[in-house]
Short mmCIF file of C-alpha atoms in Angstrom, two decimals:
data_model
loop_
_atom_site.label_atom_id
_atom_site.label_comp_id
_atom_site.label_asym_id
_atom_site.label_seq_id
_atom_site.Cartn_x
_atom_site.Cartn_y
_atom_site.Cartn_z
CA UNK A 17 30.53 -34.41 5.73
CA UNK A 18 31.03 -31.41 3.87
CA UNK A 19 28.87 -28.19 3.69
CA UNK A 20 28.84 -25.33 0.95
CA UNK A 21 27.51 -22.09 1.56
CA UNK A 22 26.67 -20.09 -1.67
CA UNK A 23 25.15 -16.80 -2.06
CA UNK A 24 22.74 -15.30 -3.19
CA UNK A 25 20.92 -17.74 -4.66
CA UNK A 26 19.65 -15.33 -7.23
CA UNK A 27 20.95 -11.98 -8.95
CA UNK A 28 19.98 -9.37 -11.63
CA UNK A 29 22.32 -6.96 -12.00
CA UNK A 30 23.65 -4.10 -15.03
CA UNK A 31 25.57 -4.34 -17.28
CA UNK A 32 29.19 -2.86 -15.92
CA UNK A 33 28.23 -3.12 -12.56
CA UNK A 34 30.64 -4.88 -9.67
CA UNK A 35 29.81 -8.88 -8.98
CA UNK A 36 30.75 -10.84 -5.56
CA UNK A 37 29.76 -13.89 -5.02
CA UNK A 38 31.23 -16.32 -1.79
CA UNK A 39 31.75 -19.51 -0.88
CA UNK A 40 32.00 -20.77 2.24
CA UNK A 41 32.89 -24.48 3.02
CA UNK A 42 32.08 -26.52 6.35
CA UNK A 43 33.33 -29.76 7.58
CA UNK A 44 36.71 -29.96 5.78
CA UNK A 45 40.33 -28.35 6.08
CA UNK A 46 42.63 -27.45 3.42
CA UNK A 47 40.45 -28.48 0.72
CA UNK A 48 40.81 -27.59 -3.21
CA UNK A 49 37.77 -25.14 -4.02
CA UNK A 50 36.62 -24.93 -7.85
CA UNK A 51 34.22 -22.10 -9.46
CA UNK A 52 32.20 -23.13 -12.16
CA UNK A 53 29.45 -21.83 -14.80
CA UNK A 54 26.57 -23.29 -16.24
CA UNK A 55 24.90 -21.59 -19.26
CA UNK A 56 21.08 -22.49 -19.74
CA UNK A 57 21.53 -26.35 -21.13
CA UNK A 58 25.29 -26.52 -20.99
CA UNK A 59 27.22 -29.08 -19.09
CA UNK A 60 29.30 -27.36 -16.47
CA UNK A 61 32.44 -24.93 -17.00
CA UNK A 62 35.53 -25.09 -14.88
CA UNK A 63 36.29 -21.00 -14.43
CA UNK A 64 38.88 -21.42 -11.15
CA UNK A 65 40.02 -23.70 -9.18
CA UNK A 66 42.28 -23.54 -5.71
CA UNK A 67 43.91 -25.67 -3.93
CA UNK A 68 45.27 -23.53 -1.02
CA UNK A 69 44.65 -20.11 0.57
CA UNK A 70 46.30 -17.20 -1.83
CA UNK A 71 46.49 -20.21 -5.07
CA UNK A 72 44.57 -19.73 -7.99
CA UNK A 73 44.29 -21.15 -11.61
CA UNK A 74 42.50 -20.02 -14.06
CA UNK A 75 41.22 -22.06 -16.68
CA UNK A 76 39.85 -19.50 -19.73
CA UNK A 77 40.43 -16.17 -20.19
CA UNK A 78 37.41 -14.36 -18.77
CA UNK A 79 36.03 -10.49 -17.26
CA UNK A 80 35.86 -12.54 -13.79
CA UNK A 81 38.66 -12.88 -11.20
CA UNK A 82 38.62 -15.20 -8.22
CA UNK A 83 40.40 -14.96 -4.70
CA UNK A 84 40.69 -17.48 -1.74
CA UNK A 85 41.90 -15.05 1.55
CA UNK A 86 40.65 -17.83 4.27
CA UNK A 87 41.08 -21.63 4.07
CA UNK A 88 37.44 -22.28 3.46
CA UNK A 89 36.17 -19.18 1.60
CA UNK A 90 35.93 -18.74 -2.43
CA UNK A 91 35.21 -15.59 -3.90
CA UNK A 92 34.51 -14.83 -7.74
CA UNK A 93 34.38 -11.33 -8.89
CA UNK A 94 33.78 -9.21 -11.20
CA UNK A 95 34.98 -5.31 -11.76
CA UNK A 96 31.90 -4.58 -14.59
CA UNK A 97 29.55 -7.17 -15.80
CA UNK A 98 28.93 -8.00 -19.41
CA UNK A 99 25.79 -9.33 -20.98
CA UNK A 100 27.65 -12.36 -21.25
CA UNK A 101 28.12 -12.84 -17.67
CA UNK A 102 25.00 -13.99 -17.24
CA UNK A 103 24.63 -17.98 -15.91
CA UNK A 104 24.45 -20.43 -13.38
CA UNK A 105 27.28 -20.38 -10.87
CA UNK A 106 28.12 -23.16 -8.70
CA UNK A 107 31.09 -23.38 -6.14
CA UNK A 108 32.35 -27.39 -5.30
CA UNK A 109 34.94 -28.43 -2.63
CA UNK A 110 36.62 -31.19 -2.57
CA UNK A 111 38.22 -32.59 0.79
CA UNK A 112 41.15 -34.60 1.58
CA UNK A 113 40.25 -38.25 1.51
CA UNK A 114 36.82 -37.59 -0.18
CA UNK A 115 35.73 -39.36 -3.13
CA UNK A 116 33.31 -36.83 -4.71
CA UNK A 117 33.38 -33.10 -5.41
CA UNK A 118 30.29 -31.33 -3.07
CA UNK A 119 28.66 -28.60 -5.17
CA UNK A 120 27.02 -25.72 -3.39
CA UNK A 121 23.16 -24.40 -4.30
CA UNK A 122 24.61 -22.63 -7.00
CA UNK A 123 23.77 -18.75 -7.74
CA UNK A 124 21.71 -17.49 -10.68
CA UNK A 125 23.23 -14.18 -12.38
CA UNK A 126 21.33 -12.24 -15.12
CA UNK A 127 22.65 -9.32 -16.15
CA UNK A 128 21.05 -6.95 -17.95
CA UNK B 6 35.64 -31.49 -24.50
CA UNK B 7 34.06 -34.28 -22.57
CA UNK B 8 36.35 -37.52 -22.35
CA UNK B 9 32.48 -39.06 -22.21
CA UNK B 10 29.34 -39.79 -24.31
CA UNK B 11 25.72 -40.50 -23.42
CA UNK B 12 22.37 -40.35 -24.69
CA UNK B 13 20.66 -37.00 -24.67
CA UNK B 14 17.45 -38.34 -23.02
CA UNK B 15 16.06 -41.77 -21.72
CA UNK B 16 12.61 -42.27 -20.03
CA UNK B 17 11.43 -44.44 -17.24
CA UNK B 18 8.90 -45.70 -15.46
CA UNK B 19 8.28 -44.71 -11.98
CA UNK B 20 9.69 -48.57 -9.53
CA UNK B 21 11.19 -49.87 -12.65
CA UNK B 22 15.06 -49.73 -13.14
CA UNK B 23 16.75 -47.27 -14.92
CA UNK B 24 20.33 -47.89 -16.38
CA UNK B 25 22.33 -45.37 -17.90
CA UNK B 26 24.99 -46.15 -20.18
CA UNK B 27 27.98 -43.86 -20.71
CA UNK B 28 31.05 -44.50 -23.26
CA UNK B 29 34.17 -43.80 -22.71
CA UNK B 30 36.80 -45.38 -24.79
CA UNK B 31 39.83 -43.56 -24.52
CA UNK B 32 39.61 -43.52 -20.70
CA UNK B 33 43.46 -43.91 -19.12
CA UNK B 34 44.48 -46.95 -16.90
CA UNK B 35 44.69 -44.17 -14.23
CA UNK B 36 41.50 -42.64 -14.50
CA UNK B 37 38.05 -43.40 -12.08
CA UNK B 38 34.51 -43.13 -13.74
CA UNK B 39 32.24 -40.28 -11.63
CA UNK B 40 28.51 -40.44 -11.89
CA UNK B 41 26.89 -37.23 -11.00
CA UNK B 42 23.22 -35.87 -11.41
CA UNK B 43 21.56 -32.32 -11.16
CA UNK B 44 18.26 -31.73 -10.32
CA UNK B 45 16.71 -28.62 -12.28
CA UNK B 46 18.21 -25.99 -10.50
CA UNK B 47 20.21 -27.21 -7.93
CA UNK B 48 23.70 -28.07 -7.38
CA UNK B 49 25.46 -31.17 -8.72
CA UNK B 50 25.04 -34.22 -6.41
CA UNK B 51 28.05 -36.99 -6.14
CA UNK B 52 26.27 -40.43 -6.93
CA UNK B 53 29.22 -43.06 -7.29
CA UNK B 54 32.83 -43.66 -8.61
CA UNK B 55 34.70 -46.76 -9.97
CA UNK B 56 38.00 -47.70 -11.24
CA UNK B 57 37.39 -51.26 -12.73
CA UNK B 58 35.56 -53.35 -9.90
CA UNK B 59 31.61 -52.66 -9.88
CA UNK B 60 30.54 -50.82 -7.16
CA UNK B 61 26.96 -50.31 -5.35
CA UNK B 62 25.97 -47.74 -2.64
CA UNK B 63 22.59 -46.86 -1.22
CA UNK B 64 22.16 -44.57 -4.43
CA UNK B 65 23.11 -46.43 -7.07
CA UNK B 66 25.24 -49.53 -9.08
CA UNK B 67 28.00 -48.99 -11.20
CA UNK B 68 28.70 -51.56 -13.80
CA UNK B 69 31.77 -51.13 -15.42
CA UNK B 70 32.69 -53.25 -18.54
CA UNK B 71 36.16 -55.47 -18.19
CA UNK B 72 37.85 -53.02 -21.00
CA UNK B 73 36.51 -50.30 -18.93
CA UNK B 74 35.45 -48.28 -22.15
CA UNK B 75 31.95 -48.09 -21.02
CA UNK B 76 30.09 -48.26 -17.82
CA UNK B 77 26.18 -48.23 -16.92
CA UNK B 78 25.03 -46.36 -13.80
CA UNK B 79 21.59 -48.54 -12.61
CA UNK B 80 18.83 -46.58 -10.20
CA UNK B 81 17.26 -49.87 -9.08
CA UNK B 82 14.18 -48.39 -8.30
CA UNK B 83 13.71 -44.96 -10.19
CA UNK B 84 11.33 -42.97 -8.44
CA UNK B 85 10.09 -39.66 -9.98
CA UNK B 86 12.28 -38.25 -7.33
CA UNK B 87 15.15 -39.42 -9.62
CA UNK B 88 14.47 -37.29 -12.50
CA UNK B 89 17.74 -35.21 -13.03
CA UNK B 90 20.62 -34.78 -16.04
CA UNK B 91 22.88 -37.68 -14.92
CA UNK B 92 26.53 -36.55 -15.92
CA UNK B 93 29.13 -39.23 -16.40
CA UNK B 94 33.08 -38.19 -15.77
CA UNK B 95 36.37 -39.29 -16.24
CA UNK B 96 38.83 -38.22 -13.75
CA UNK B 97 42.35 -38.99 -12.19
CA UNK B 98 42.16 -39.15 -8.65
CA UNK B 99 46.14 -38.48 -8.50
CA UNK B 100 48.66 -36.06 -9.82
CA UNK B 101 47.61 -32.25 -11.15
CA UNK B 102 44.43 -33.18 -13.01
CA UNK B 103 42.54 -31.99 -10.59
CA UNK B 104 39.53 -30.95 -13.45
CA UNK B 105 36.81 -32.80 -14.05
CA UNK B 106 35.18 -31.90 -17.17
CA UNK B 107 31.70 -31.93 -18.05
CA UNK B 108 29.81 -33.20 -20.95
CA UNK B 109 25.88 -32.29 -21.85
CA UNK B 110 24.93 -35.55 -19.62
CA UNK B 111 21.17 -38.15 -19.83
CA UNK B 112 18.60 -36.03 -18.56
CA UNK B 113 16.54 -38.76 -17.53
CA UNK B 114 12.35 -38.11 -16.66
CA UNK B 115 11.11 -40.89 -14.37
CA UNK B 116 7.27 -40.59 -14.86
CA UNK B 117 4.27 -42.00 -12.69
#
């Protein structure tokens, strides 16, 4: 079965600072890798999504940029922060032949 | 916006059954129904997925109705365990929809 790695699981951080956060994803090959947000008592926001090493979509127009440079790794970044930033982020794989998405631990950003 | 709607809340009591109904009327011929839940602060968890049949796992059933334009998820059992915002999706499993999008979900509170 599959296995997401996410951290941190929590992060305060300024305004215009840099943001990293990775992904890492056990158990499966090739599989598509998604990047989503979760503002406090929203349903969750599809930010990226990948389906191969190098491929990325982007699904609104954002101050965040995401990269996939190994098979199983996800990466969303950020050059400076905003206030706005702030949220819940949670990566999800899902592998050839599986029915349901597998959602990491998710990482907690406040900026401030 | 969410292809689904459900109730904002629903209470139940702890060994009884809980069924959560979901709507979703303009669903496409092609298109599974996804049960999800989150517990506060965690990641998403897959439940269960149907296309028309009803299915049951050691999580949950899935009851869909013969028009498929609305489905209840049943937690035989509900333990307090259980409590959690239960998001139901509509998704192709086929083709470049590859997004599943989220609505506000049931959060349901199992109490003692």
């Amino acid at each position: 079965s599959q296995t997401i790695h996410q951290w941190p699981a929590t992060l305060v951080q300024p305004v215009g600072s840099p943001l990293s956060l990775e992904c890492t994803v056990e158990g499966t090959s090739n599989p598509n890798l998604y990047w989503y947000r979760q503002a406090a008592g929203r349903g969750l926001q599809l930010l990226f999504y990948s389906v191969g090493i190098g491929q990325i979509s982007s699904e609104v127009p954002q101050n965040l940029s995401a990269s996939r440079p190994q098979d199983r790794q996800f990466i969303l970044s950020s050059k400076k922060l905003l206030l706005s930033d702030s949220g819940f982020y949670l990566c999800a794989s899902k592998g050839q032949g599986v029915s349901g998405y597998t959602f990491g631990s998710g990482t907690r950003l406040t900026v401030v | 916006d969410a292809k689904t709607t459900q109730p904002p809340s629903m209470d139940c009591a702890e060994g009884r059954a809980a069924n959560l109904p979901c709507n979703h009327s303009t669903i496409s011929g092609n298109e599974y129904v996804y049960w999800y839940r989150q517990i506060h602060s965690q990641g998403p968890q897959y439940i269960i997925h149907g296309l028309k049949n009803n299915e049951t796992n050691e999580m949950a059933s899935l009851i869909i109705t013969e028009d498929r334009k609305s489905s209840t998820l049943i937690l035989p059992h509900a333990t307090l365990r259980d409590t959690a915002v239960y998001y139901c999706i509509v998704r192709a499993n086929a083709g470049n929809n590859r997004k599943l999008i989220w609505g506000l979900g049931t959060s349901l509170a199992v109490n003692p």
